[in-house]
mmCIF file of C-alpha atoms in Angstrom:
data_model
loop_
_atom_site.group_PDB
_atom_site.id
_atom_site.type_symbol
_atom_site.label_atom_id
_atom_site.label_comp_id
_atom_site.label_asym_id
_atom_site.label_seq_id
_atom_site.Cartn_x
_atom_site.Cartn_y
_atom_site.Cartn_z
ATOM 1 C CA MET A 1 -2.593 -8.627 19.897
ATOM 2 C CA GLU A 2 -5.694 -9.247 21.924
ATOM 3 C CA ALA A 3 -8.176 -6.383 22.086
ATOM 4 C CA GLU A 4 -7.692 -5.820 25.784
ATOM 5 C CA GLU A 5 -4.024 -5.276 25.114
ATOM 6 C CA ASP A 6 -2.345 -2.608 22.985
ATOM 7 C CA THR A 7 -3.540 -3.415 19.433
ATOM 8 C CA SER A 8 -1.188 -0.979 17.737
ATOM 9 C CA TRP A 9 2.135 -1.570 16.091
ATOM 10 C CA LYS A 10 4.469 1.320 16.800
ATOM 11 C CA GLY A 11 6.754 1.579 13.853
ATOM 12 C CA VAL A 12 8.244 -1.481 12.157
ATOM 13 C CA GLU A 13 9.774 -4.624 13.505
ATOM 14 C CA ASN A 14 13.550 -4.462 13.004
ATOM 15 C CA THR A 15 14.163 -7.873 11.476
ATOM 16 C CA GLY A 16 17.920 -7.591 11.148
ATOM 17 C CA ASP A 17 20.710 -7.991 13.675
ATOM 18 C CA GLU A 18 22.577 -4.910 12.477
ATOM 19 C CA PRO A 19 21.625 -1.271 13.070
ATOM 20 C CA ILE A 20 19.829 0.474 10.206
ATOM 21 C CA ASP A 21 22.480 1.646 7.746
ATOM 22 C CA VAL A 22 22.677 5.041 6.134
ATOM 23 C CA ASP A 23 21.107 3.857 2.868
ATOM 24 C CA GLU A 24 18.012 2.607 4.627
ATOM 25 C CA LEU A 25 17.890 5.783 6.738
ATOM 26 C CA ARG A 26 17.957 7.792 3.536
ATOM 27 C CA VAL A 27 14.990 5.838 2.167
ATOM 28 C CA MET A 28 13.059 6.336 5.404
ATOM 29 C CA TYR A 29 13.779 10.066 5.609
ATOM 30 C CA CYS A 30 12.988 10.579 1.921
ATOM 31 C CA ALA A 31 9.626 8.872 2.451
ATOM 32 C CA ALA A 32 8.824 10.957 5.528
ATOM 33 C CA ASP A 33 9.993 14.198 3.925
ATOM 34 C CA SER A 34 7.954 13.490 0.801
ATOM 35 C CA PHE A 35 4.740 13.692 2.854
ATOM 36 C CA GLN A 36 5.936 17.017 4.242
ATOM 37 C CA GLN A 37 6.779 18.309 0.756
ATOM 38 C CA TYR A 38 3.575 17.011 -0.939
ATOM 39 C CA PRO A 39 1.571 20.267 -0.778
ATOM 40 C CA ARG A 40 4.401 22.457 -2.076
ATOM 41 C CA LEU A 41 5.114 20.269 -5.092
ATOM 42 C CA ALA A 42 1.433 19.459 -5.771
ATOM 43 C CA HIS A 43 0.521 23.151 -5.844
ATOM 44 C CA TYR A 44 3.457 23.915 -8.124
ATOM 45 C CA GLN A 45 2.887 21.100 -10.598
ATOM 46 C CA THR A 46 -0.913 21.143 -10.617
ATOM 47 C CA THR A 47 -1.919 24.823 -10.455
ATOM 48 C CA HIS A 48 1.095 27.140 -10.519
ATOM 49 C CA LEU A 49 2.328 25.901 -13.904
ATOM 50 C CA ARG A 50 -1.227 25.919 -15.289
ATOM 51 C CA ARG A 51 -1.697 29.525 -14.213
ATOM 52 C CA GLN A 52 1.494 30.428 -16.026
ATOM 53 C CA SER A 53 0.256 28.740 -19.183
ATOM 54 C CA PHE A 54 -3.176 30.268 -18.821
ATOM 55 C CA TYR A 55 -1.815 33.813 -18.587
ATOM 56 C CA SER A 56 0.181 33.166 -21.761
ATOM 57 C CA LEU A 57 -3.045 32.832 -23.779
ATOM 58 C CA PRO A 58 -4.201 35.617 -26.080
ATOM 59 C CA GLN A 59 -6.099 38.230 -24.079
ATOM 60 C CA ALA A 60 -9.449 37.435 -25.720
ATOM 61 C CA HIS A 61 -9.096 33.723 -24.957
ATOM 62 C CA LEU A 62 -8.077 34.432 -21.379
ATOM 63 C CA LYS A 63 -11.113 36.672 -20.881
ATOM 64 C CA LEU A 64 -13.457 34.073 -22.361
ATOM 65 C CA LEU A 65 -12.184 31.237 -20.155
ATOM 66 C CA SER A 66 -12.138 33.437 -17.030
ATOM 67 C CA SER A 67 -15.880 34.048 -17.374
ATOM 68 C CA PRO A 68 -18.893 31.760 -16.813
ATOM 69 C CA PRO A 69 -19.497 28.953 -17.544
ATOM 70 C CA PHE A 70 -15.747 28.121 -17.598
ATOM 71 C CA ASN A 71 -14.351 30.158 -14.678
ATOM 72 C CA TYR A 72 -10.983 28.516 -15.191
ATOM 73 C CA LEU A 73 -9.159 30.553 -12.541
ATOM 74 C CA ASP A 74 -11.851 29.595 -10.018
ATOM 75 C CA THR A 75 -11.252 25.976 -10.983
ATOM 76 C CA LEU A 76 -7.562 26.295 -10.193
ATOM 77 C CA SER A 77 -8.411 27.855 -6.819
ATOM 78 C CA LYS A 78 -10.702 24.924 -6.032
ATOM 79 C CA VAL A 79 -7.897 22.522 -6.995
ATOM 80 C CA ASP A 80 -5.627 24.322 -4.531
ATOM 81 C CA ASP A 81 -8.267 23.877 -1.809
ATOM 82 C CA CYS A 82 -8.463 20.131 -2.518
ATOM 83 C CA ILE A 83 -4.671 19.816 -2.392
ATOM 84 C CA ASP A 84 -4.730 21.590 0.974
ATOM 85 C CA ALA A 85 -7.282 19.046 2.208
ATOM 86 C CA ASN A 86 -5.055 16.179 1.051
ATOM 87 C CA ALA A 87 -2.155 17.919 2.784
ATOM 88 C CA GLU A 88 -3.891 17.662 6.171
ATOM 89 C CA LEU A 89 -3.546 13.889 5.958
ATOM 90 C CA SER A 90 -0.091 14.143 4.404
ATOM 91 C CA ARG A 91 1.244 16.318 7.221
ATOM 92 C CA ALA A 92 -0.355 14.088 9.855
ATOM 93 C CA ILE A 93 1.450 11.075 8.399
ATOM 94 C CA PHE A 94 4.715 13.041 8.411
ATOM 95 C CA LYS A 95 4.359 14.147 12.035
ATOM 96 C CA ALA A 96 3.428 10.655 13.224
ATOM 97 C CA SER A 97 6.396 9.123 11.399
ATOM 98 C CA LEU A 98 8.821 11.238 13.396
ATOM 99 C CA THR A 99 7.590 9.521 16.552
ATOM 100 C CA ASN A 100 6.483 6.083 15.354
ATOM 101 C CA PHE A 101 9.663 5.435 13.362
ATOM 102 C CA ASN A 102 12.039 7.384 15.638
ATOM 103 C CA LEU A 103 12.991 9.786 12.872
ATOM 104 C CA GLY A 104 12.513 13.053 14.725
ATOM 105 C CA VAL A 105 14.749 15.258 16.793
ATOM 106 C CA PRO A 106 13.581 17.991 19.219
ATOM 107 C CA ASP A 107 12.498 21.159 17.448
ATOM 108 C CA GLU A 108 13.859 23.964 19.575
ATOM 109 C CA ARG A 109 12.292 26.540 17.254
ATOM 110 C CA ALA A 110 8.747 25.256 17.710
ATOM 111 C CA LYS A 111 6.356 26.888 20.160
ATOM 112 C CA THR A 112 4.735 23.535 20.991
ATOM 113 C CA PRO A 113 6.546 21.610 23.762
ATOM 114 C CA GLY A 114 7.883 18.279 22.594
ATOM 115 C CA ALA A 115 7.629 19.115 18.906
ATOM 116 C CA LEU A 116 9.894 17.147 16.556
ATOM 117 C CA ARG A 117 11.494 17.867 13.214
ATOM 118 C CA ILE A 118 13.638 16.062 10.667
ATOM 119 C CA PRO A 119 17.371 16.340 11.414
ATOM 120 C CA ASP A 120 19.042 19.122 9.416
ATOM 121 C CA GLU A 121 21.100 16.700 7.313
ATOM 122 C CA TRP A 122 17.871 15.106 5.992
ATOM 123 C CA THR A 123 15.769 18.240 5.574
ATOM 124 C CA GLY A 124 14.555 18.520 2.000
ATOM 125 C CA CYS A 125 16.008 15.141 1.000
ATOM 126 C CA ALA A 126 12.878 13.953 -0.847
ATOM 127 C CA LYS A 127 13.086 14.258 -4.608
ATOM 128 C CA ASN A 128 10.199 14.636 -7.081
ATOM 129 C CA GLY A 129 9.933 10.870 -7.433
ATOM 130 C CA ASP A 130 9.540 10.465 -3.688
ATOM 131 C CA VAL A 131 6.787 13.080 -3.604
ATOM 132 C CA ASP A 132 5.044 11.341 -6.506
ATOM 133 C CA LYS A 133 4.967 8.205 -4.341
ATOM 134 C CA ALA A 134 3.451 10.208 -1.464
ATOM 135 C CA ARG A 135 0.760 11.523 -3.815
ATOM 136 C CA SER A 136 0.059 7.974 -5.033
ATOM 137 C CA THR A 137 -0.191 6.785 -1.440
ATOM 138 C CA LEU A 138 -2.738 9.480 -0.616
ATOM 139 C CA ARG A 139 -4.819 8.332 -3.628
ATOM 140 C CA GLN A 140 -4.654 4.775 -2.331
ATOM 141 C CA PHE A 141 -6.536 5.808 0.804
ATOM 142 C CA TYR A 142 -9.624 5.928 -1.461
ATOM 143 C CA ARG A 143 -9.219 2.207 -2.223
ATOM 144 C CA ASP A 144 -8.168 0.938 1.221
ATOM 145 C CA TRP A 145 -9.817 3.229 3.745
ATOM 146 C CA SER A 146 -12.928 4.872 2.254
ATOM 147 C CA ALA A 147 -16.480 3.552 2.281
ATOM 148 C CA GLU A 148 -16.627 4.073 -1.488
ATOM 149 C CA GLY A 149 -13.511 1.936 -1.936
ATOM 150 C CA LYS A 150 -15.282 -1.055 -0.429
ATOM 151 C CA ARG A 151 -16.406 -2.137 -3.891
ATOM 152 C CA GLU A 152 -12.796 -2.610 -4.926
ATOM 153 C CA ARG A 153 -11.842 -4.260 -1.628
ATOM 154 C CA ASP A 154 -14.744 -6.730 -1.810
ATOM 155 C CA VAL A 155 -13.612 -7.929 -5.230
ATOM 156 C CA CYS A 156 -9.974 -8.536 -4.319
ATOM 157 C CA PHE A 157 -10.398 -9.579 -0.677
ATOM 158 C CA GLY A 158 -13.433 -11.798 -1.211
ATOM 159 C CA ASN A 159 -11.705 -15.092 -2.083
ATOM 160 C CA VAL A 160 -9.018 -14.520 0.567
ATOM 161 C CA LEU A 161 -11.594 -14.104 3.299
ATOM 162 C CA ARG A 162 -13.582 -17.142 2.115
ATOM 163 C CA VAL A 163 -10.465 -19.295 2.216
ATOM 164 C CA VAL A 164 -9.464 -17.942 5.615
ATOM 165 C CA ASP A 165 -12.937 -18.789 7.003
ATOM 166 C CA GLN A 166 -12.661 -22.331 5.614
ATOM 167 C CA GLU A 167 -9.197 -22.868 7.045
ATOM 168 C CA GLN A 168 -10.215 -21.473 10.428
ATOM 169 C CA SER A 169 -13.098 -23.930 10.613
ATOM 170 C CA ARG A 170 -10.567 -26.766 10.529
ATOM 171 C CA LEU A 171 -8.663 -25.561 13.589
ATOM 172 C CA ASP A 172 -9.158 -26.770 17.120
ATOM 173 C CA GLU A 173 -10.983 -24.391 19.434
ATOM 174 C CA GLY A 174 -8.667 -21.688 20.721
ATOM 175 C CA GLU A 175 -6.224 -21.995 17.831
ATOM 176 C CA LYS A 176 -5.659 -18.984 15.606
ATOM 177 C CA LEU A 177 -4.915 -19.065 11.911
ATOM 178 C CA ARG A 178 -1.537 -17.542 11.022
ATOM 179 C CA VAL A 179 -1.830 -15.496 7.817
ATOM 180 C CA LEU A 180 0.942 -13.689 5.964
ATOM 181 C CA VAL A 181 0.044 -10.761 3.679
ATOM 182 C CA PRO A 182 3.052 -9.889 1.467
ATOM 183 C CA GLY A 183 2.850 -6.472 -0.176
ATOM 184 C CA ALA A 184 0.440 -5.336 2.553
ATOM 185 C CA GLY A 185 0.286 -1.721 1.378
ATOM 186 C CA LEU A 186 -1.882 0.454 3.649
ATOM 187 C CA GLY A 187 -2.725 -2.519 5.873
ATOM 188 C CA ARG A 188 -6.466 -2.889 5.322
ATOM 189 C CA LEU A 189 -6.391 -6.613 4.567
ATOM 190 C CA VAL A 190 -4.135 -7.199 7.585
ATOM 191 C CA PHE A 191 -6.654 -5.307 9.715
ATOM 192 C CA GLU A 192 -9.621 -7.249 8.323
ATOM 193 C CA LEU A 193 -7.876 -10.555 9.041
ATOM 194 C CA PHE A 194 -7.075 -9.372 12.565
ATOM 195 C CA LEU A 195 -10.756 -8.596 13.132
ATOM 196 C CA ARG A 196 -11.567 -12.151 11.976
ATOM 197 C CA GLY A 197 -9.426 -13.590 14.762
ATOM 198 C CA CYS A 198 -6.299 -14.372 12.734
ATOM 199 C CA VAL A 199 -2.687 -13.816 13.658
ATOM 200 C CA ALA A 200 -2.137 -11.497 10.679
ATOM 201 C CA GLU A 201 1.348 -10.423 9.634
ATOM 202 C CA GLY A 202 1.812 -7.880 6.885
ATOM 203 C CA ASN A 203 5.054 -7.412 4.986
ATOM 204 C CA GLU A 204 5.822 -4.239 3.040
ATOM 205 C CA ILE A 205 9.004 -2.907 1.471
ATOM 206 C CA SER A 206 7.722 0.624 0.716
ATOM 207 C CA TYR A 207 8.233 3.107 3.545
ATOM 208 C CA HIS A 208 5.637 5.388 1.973
ATOM 209 C CA GLN A 209 3.071 2.649 2.570
ATOM 210 C CA LEU A 210 4.448 1.788 6.007
ATOM 211 C CA LEU A 211 4.392 5.382 7.299
ATOM 212 C CA ALA A 212 0.821 5.829 6.062
ATOM 213 C CA SER A 213 -0.511 2.509 7.368
ATOM 214 C CA SER A 214 1.134 3.072 10.731
ATOM 215 C CA TYR A 215 -0.652 6.404 11.037
ATOM 216 C CA ILE A 216 -4.100 5.148 10.053
ATOM 217 C CA LEU A 217 -3.875 2.060 12.263
ATOM 218 C CA ASN A 218 -2.389 3.741 15.335
ATOM 219 C CA CYS A 219 -2.858 7.479 15.379
ATOM 220 C CA CYS A 220 -6.030 8.521 13.563
ATOM 221 C CA GLU A 221 -8.511 9.867 16.092
ATOM 222 C CA ARG A 222 -11.876 9.078 14.501
ATOM 223 C CA ALA A 223 -13.604 7.719 11.432
ATOM 224 C CA GLY A 224 -13.918 10.279 8.659
ATOM 225 C CA GLN A 225 -11.238 12.513 10.142
ATOM 226 C CA TYR A 226 -9.878 13.475 6.729
ATOM 227 C CA GLU A 227 -11.235 14.071 3.240
ATOM 228 C CA VAL A 228 -9.100 12.995 0.318
ATOM 229 C CA PHE A 229 -9.505 14.096 -3.297
ATOM 230 C CA PRO A 230 -7.880 11.380 -5.404
ATOM 231 C CA TRP A 231 -8.815 12.748 -8.830
ATOM 232 C CA VAL A 232 -7.841 16.376 -8.320
ATOM 233 C CA HIS A 233 -4.275 16.190 -9.676
ATOM 234 C CA GLY A 234 -5.345 15.206 -13.210
ATOM 235 C CA PHE A 235 -7.357 17.314 -15.685
ATOM 236 C CA SER A 236 -8.074 14.665 -18.321
ATOM 237 C CA ASN A 237 -11.212 12.623 -19.004
ATOM 238 C CA HIS A 238 -13.577 14.404 -16.592
ATOM 239 C CA ARG A 239 -17.170 14.595 -17.839
ATOM 240 C CA THR A 240 -17.948 17.480 -15.522
ATOM 241 C CA ARG A 241 -15.739 19.713 -13.424
ATOM 242 C CA GLY A 242 -17.507 18.483 -10.326
ATOM 243 C CA ASP A 243 -16.197 14.974 -11.013
ATOM 244 C CA GLN A 244 -12.670 16.249 -10.510
ATOM 245 C CA PHE A 245 -13.564 17.564 -7.055
ATOM 246 C CA ARG A 246 -15.180 14.468 -5.554
ATOM 247 C CA GLY A 247 -13.866 13.915 -2.028
ATOM 248 C CA TYR A 248 -14.030 10.834 0.173
ATOM 249 C CA LYS A 249 -13.935 10.639 3.939
ATOM 250 C CA VAL A 250 -11.171 8.489 5.384
ATOM 251 C CA PRO A 251 -10.866 6.282 7.273
ATOM 252 C CA ASP A 252 -14.269 4.678 6.963
ATOM 253 C CA VAL A 253 -13.701 3.011 10.340
ATOM 254 C CA HIS A 254 -11.705 4.047 13.389
ATOM 255 C CA CYS A 255 -9.457 1.052 13.986
ATOM 256 C CA MET A 256 -9.549 1.006 17.775
ATOM 257 C CA THR A 257 -13.303 1.584 17.913
ATOM 258 C CA GLU A 258 -13.888 -1.173 15.353
ATOM 259 C CA THR A 259 -11.607 -3.509 17.315
ATOM 260 C CA MET A 260 -13.588 -2.927 20.512
ATOM 261 C CA ARG A 261 -16.877 -3.453 18.665
ATOM 262 C CA VAL A 262 -15.792 -6.779 17.187
ATOM 263 C CA GLN A 263 -14.304 -7.889 20.511
ATOM 264 C CA GLU A 264 -17.618 -7.152 22.209
ATOM 265 C CA GLU A 265 -19.671 -8.970 19.540
ATOM 266 C CA THR A 266 -17.509 -12.027 18.959
ATOM 267 C CA GLY A 267 -15.471 -12.345 22.127
ATOM 268 C CA ARG A 268 -12.137 -12.317 20.372
ATOM 269 C CA VAL A 269 -9.936 -10.682 17.788
ATOM 270 C CA GLY A 270 -6.551 -11.803 16.589
ATOM 271 C CA GLU A 271 -3.073 -10.349 16.509
ATOM 272 C CA MET A 272 -1.581 -7.892 14.051
ATOM 273 C CA SER A 273 1.978 -7.022 13.069
ATOM 274 C CA MET A 274 3.928 -5.558 10.156
ATOM 275 C CA THR A 275 7.479 -6.096 8.958
ATOM 276 C CA ALA A 276 9.496 -3.747 6.759
ATOM 277 C CA ALA A 277 11.742 -5.948 4.682
ATOM 278 C CA ASP A 278 12.443 -7.437 1.292
ATOM 279 C CA PHE A 279 9.923 -10.309 1.163
ATOM 280 C CA LEU A 280 12.416 -12.793 -0.285
ATOM 281 C CA CYS A 281 15.131 -12.027 2.268
ATOM 282 C CA GLU A 282 12.840 -11.980 5.282
ATOM 283 C CA TYR A 283 10.668 -15.046 4.662
ATOM 284 C CA ALA A 284 13.424 -17.288 3.423
ATOM 285 C CA LYS A 285 14.899 -17.156 6.943
ATOM 286 C CA GLU A 286 14.910 -20.372 8.920
ATOM 287 C CA GLU A 287 12.727 -18.926 11.669
ATOM 288 C CA ASN A 288 9.933 -18.397 9.140
ATOM 289 C CA ALA A 289 10.000 -21.960 7.766
ATOM 290 C CA GLY A 290 6.636 -23.730 8.104
ATOM 291 C CA VAL A 291 5.115 -20.890 10.163
ATOM 292 C CA PHE A 292 1.991 -19.791 8.261
ATOM 293 C CA ASP A 293 -1.327 -21.467 7.557
ATOM 294 C CA VAL A 294 -2.206 -19.062 4.740
ATOM 295 C CA VAL A 295 -0.293 -16.696 2.478
ATOM 296 C CA ALA A 296 -2.673 -14.096 0.982
ATOM 297 C CA ALA A 297 -1.142 -12.660 -2.193
ATOM 298 C CA VAL A 298 -3.335 -9.801 -3.410
ATOM 299 C CA PHE A 299 -1.938 -7.804 -6.344
ATOM 300 C CA PHE A 300 1.454 -9.165 -5.316
ATOM 301 C CA LEU A 301 2.808 -12.020 -7.452
ATOM 302 C CA ASP A 302 3.368 -9.762 -10.488
ATOM 303 C CA THR A 303 5.808 -7.667 -8.458
ATOM 304 C CA ALA A 304 8.269 -10.553 -8.809
ATOM 305 C CA PRO A 305 11.231 -10.261 -11.147
ATOM 306 C CA ASN A 306 11.715 -14.026 -10.609
ATOM 307 C CA LEU A 307 8.404 -15.716 -9.765
ATOM 308 C CA ILE A 308 10.146 -19.010 -8.998
ATOM 309 C CA ARG A 309 11.880 -17.351 -6.041
ATOM 310 C CA TYR A 310 8.594 -15.907 -4.778
ATOM 311 C CA LEU A 311 6.817 -19.281 -4.989
ATOM 312 C CA ASP A 312 9.723 -21.152 -3.389
ATOM 313 C CA VAL A 313 9.771 -18.763 -0.436
ATOM 314 C CA ILE A 314 5.987 -18.946 -0.032
ATOM 315 C CA TYR A 315 6.102 -22.728 -0.190
ATOM 316 C CA GLY A 316 8.823 -22.769 2.453
ATOM 317 C CA CYS A 317 7.094 -20.488 4.936
ATOM 318 C CA LEU A 318 3.763 -22.351 4.734
ATOM 319 C CA LYS A 319 2.990 -25.195 7.099
ATOM 320 C CA PRO A 320 2.412 -28.584 5.490
ATOM 321 C CA GLY A 321 -1.228 -28.389 4.383
ATOM 322 C CA GLY A 322 -1.099 -24.582 4.252
ATOM 323 C CA VAL A 323 -2.549 -22.640 1.336
ATOM 324 C CA LEU A 324 -1.540 -19.851 -0.995
ATOM 325 C CA VAL A 325 -4.523 -17.816 -2.137
ATOM 326 C CA ASN A 326 -3.801 -15.431 -4.972
ATOM 327 C CA PHE A 327 -5.764 -12.568 -6.517
ATOM 328 C CA GLY A 328 -4.578 -10.203 -9.177
ATOM 329 C CA PRO A 329 -3.611 -9.463 -12.760
ATOM 330 C CA LEU A 330 -0.164 -9.949 -14.321
ATOM 331 C CA LEU A 331 1.196 -6.433 -14.686
ATOM 332 C CA TRP A 332 4.820 -7.513 -14.378
ATOM 333 C CA HIS A 333 6.471 -4.689 -12.450
ATOM 334 C CA PHE A 334 9.971 -5.409 -13.727
ATOM 335 C CA GLU A 335 9.117 -5.861 -17.387
ATOM 336 C CA GLY A 336 11.823 -4.215 -19.458
ATOM 337 C CA VAL A 337 14.065 -3.279 -16.514
ATOM 338 C CA MET A 338 17.050 -4.819 -14.784
ATOM 339 C CA PRO A 339 15.991 -5.342 -11.143
ATOM 340 C CA ASN A 340 19.561 -5.974 -10.007
ATOM 341 C CA LYS A 341 20.560 -2.403 -10.859
ATOM 342 C CA SER A 342 20.327 0.488 -8.440
ATOM 343 C CA GLU A 343 19.210 3.962 -9.529
ATOM 344 C CA ASN A 344 22.791 5.020 -10.109
ATOM 345 C CA GLY A 345 23.406 2.053 -12.434
ATOM 346 C CA GLY A 346 25.415 -0.095 -10.044
ATOM 347 C CA HIS A 347 24.565 -3.427 -8.493
ATOM 348 C CA MET A 348 22.554 -3.244 -5.297
ATOM 349 C CA LYS A 349 24.589 -4.480 -2.342
ATOM 350 C CA GLY A 350 23.701 -6.039 0.939
ATOM 351 C CA ASP A 351 25.214 -5.102 4.320
ATOM 352 C CA GLY A 352 28.257 -7.256 3.684
ATOM 353 C CA GLY A 353 28.902 -5.771 0.253
ATOM 354 C CA ASP A 354 27.654 -8.880 -1.579
ATOM 355 C CA ASP A 355 24.964 -8.683 -4.245
ATOM 356 C CA MET A 356 21.529 -8.866 -2.640
ATOM 357 C CA THR A 357 19.689 -12.192 -2.850
ATOM 358 C CA GLY A 358 16.270 -10.602 -2.562
ATOM 359 C CA ILE A 359 14.075 -8.833 -5.067
ATOM 360 C CA ALA A 360 17.138 -7.073 -6.534
ATOM 361 C CA GLU A 361 18.992 -10.248 -7.460
ATOM 362 C CA PRO A 362 19.900 -10.744 -11.142
ATOM 363 C CA GLY A 363 17.380 -12.336 -13.492
ATOM 364 C CA ASN A 364 13.946 -11.495 -14.744
ATOM 365 C CA PHE A 365 11.140 -13.106 -16.766
ATOM 366 C CA GLU A 366 7.413 -12.771 -17.411
ATOM 367 C CA LEU A 367 4.814 -15.539 -17.775
ATOM 368 C CA THR A 368 1.223 -15.787 -18.988
ATOM 369 C CA ASP A 369 -1.544 -16.702 -16.579
ATOM 370 C CA ASP A 370 -1.620 -20.296 -17.817
ATOM 371 C CA GLU A 371 2.151 -20.543 -17.460
ATOM 372 C CA VAL A 372 1.951 -19.228 -13.895
ATOM 373 C CA MET A 373 -0.401 -22.088 -13.024
ATOM 374 C CA GLU A 374 1.995 -24.620 -14.544
ATOM 375 C CA LEU A 375 4.814 -23.130 -12.499
ATOM 376 C CA VAL A 376 2.773 -23.288 -9.297
ATOM 377 C CA THR A 377 2.430 -27.044 -9.708
ATOM 378 C CA LYS A 378 6.106 -27.473 -10.645
ATOM 379 C CA VAL A 379 7.076 -25.828 -7.346
ATOM 380 C CA GLY A 380 5.037 -28.476 -5.539
ATOM 381 C CA PHE A 381 1.638 -26.923 -4.857
ATOM 382 C CA VAL A 382 -1.643 -28.674 -5.586
ATOM 383 C CA VAL A 383 -4.094 -26.253 -7.228
ATOM 384 C CA GLU A 384 -7.533 -26.629 -5.632
ATOM 385 C CA SER A 385 -9.511 -23.919 -7.420
ATOM 386 C CA ARG A 386 -9.093 -21.264 -10.086
ATOM 387 C CA GLU A 387 -11.251 -18.521 -11.580
ATOM 388 C CA THR A 388 -10.221 -16.087 -14.297
ATOM 389 C CA GLY A 389 -11.589 -12.966 -15.973
ATOM 390 C CA ILE A 390 -12.750 -11.295 -12.738
ATOM 391 C CA GLU A 391 -13.308 -7.575 -13.300
ATOM 392 C CA ALA A 392 -11.070 -5.876 -10.746
ATOM 393 C CA PRO A 393 -10.849 -2.059 -10.631
ATOM 394 C CA TYR A 394 -7.818 -0.476 -8.937
ATOM 395 C CA ILE A 395 -8.192 3.089 -7.590
ATOM 396 C CA HIS A 396 -10.825 3.398 -10.250
ATOM 397 C CA ASP A 397 -12.695 6.618 -11.048
ATOM 398 C CA THR A 398 -16.101 5.275 -12.062
ATOM 399 C CA GLU A 399 -17.098 8.622 -13.605
ATOM 400 C CA SER A 400 -14.011 9.014 -15.793
ATOM 401 C CA MET A 401 -14.231 9.007 -19.588
ATOM 402 C CA LEU A 402 -11.353 6.541 -19.530
ATOM 403 C CA GLN A 403 -12.232 3.175 -18.000
ATOM 404 C CA THR A 404 -9.444 0.698 -17.242
ATOM 405 C CA VAL A 405 -10.334 -2.470 -15.344
ATOM 406 C CA TYR A 406 -8.179 -5.561 -14.823
ATOM 407 C CA ARG A 407 -9.539 -8.992 -15.663
ATOM 408 C CA ALA A 408 -7.901 -10.708 -12.736
ATOM 409 C CA SER A 409 -7.237 -14.306 -11.833
ATOM 410 C CA THR A 410 -7.796 -15.889 -8.429
ATOM 411 C CA TRP A 411 -6.757 -19.338 -7.294
ATOM 412 C CA VAL A 412 -6.004 -21.451 -4.270
ATOM 413 C CA ALA A 413 -3.008 -23.791 -4.119
ATOM 414 C CA ARG A 414 -2.179 -26.067 -1.189
ATOM 415 C CA LYS A 415 1.191 -27.279 0.078
ATOM 416 C CA PRO A 416 0.836 -31.048 0.425
ATOM 417 C CA VAL A 417 1.091 -32.686 3.818
ATOM 418 C CA ILE A 418 4.176 -34.821 3.637
ATOM 419 C CA LYS A 419 3.566 -38.056 5.519
ATOM 420 C CA ALA A 420 6.395 -39.741 7.379
ATOM 421 C CA ASP A 421 7.871 -42.864 5.802
ATOM 422 C CA THR A 422 6.635 -45.774 7.922
ATOM 423 C CA SER A 423 8.267 -48.531 5.896
#
């Protein structure tokens, strides 16, 4: 959307013709409720259980560790304070989701006029696994929306933005590059492309990510409004106790303020949207055929159970001459699991009762990096560039005694322009 218009996206585009069914509602409410439940479960798992274990120590050991320089009970109190700081953002995401995603009902018990709450039938629906996803999402704010996370963003966004600039330079004046970002996460790459003047469309299947990105893009009041403590939940591999308590201000930019600044400096920004859908189901639709100039796959291709399906859908939704730019490792998300099984062991079904043809369809395989490149050409792409062994941290604690860094691959592959037969 142009800067002088409303640049926000309120909620998620409903890409289906049918109303949201009860299974999808359950997923949405579990995601929302998990942000509400985060502080309770985080306090219980991180400090309450440790206090219980601590008080079970022999009295002499307890006394030693309660005193300087250890002050272990003070450490647990500081952890609680950091969890409470994380919870400010968590609760804000929860409250915004009730409005932005139409999940709330009037709260007659609240003193604040217009207050909303989760309907009674969904109260407390989030399970431990849902809350773990909320905690992981809060940690991801360090990567996507802190100034310190820029180092990670620069590594994985760099080639995408270079390719986008090159492709934009080929357009006629006034034209805007259409870019699809599958697996858009917290929306930072979508926002950066929007600031560059692109028509940027993010796609995300996780409602935890969607609720959080909607809040940061639409509702956050100022840069640095929150402080997140991504390392506070774990007690391993810290060199000093202070390392565990490092906090980071988020977001590093206020989205509307940044939009106005770029509009003033450059004279234009692009458009921005987000869809909540299975990537395979949504972008295999006829209306998405030949729509995009660029597909930016960042830490995405290895989420495929069947990479052929991913590449076929990407090929189909690109315009002739369009490019796929990829960055990431090959941590195959479905290695060792059956993606066509639901959590209760049954086949996942679509609205009509048929087996889904998206990410949950039967079949699964994993390839090496070299084999991926061979497959890309078999699908019909022409590989234009490739670089391997790029050190790529991911929500990386630089001070930790355990250092894990991907050696990622990045490449650009173009869909050929098919010329008409003039014979």
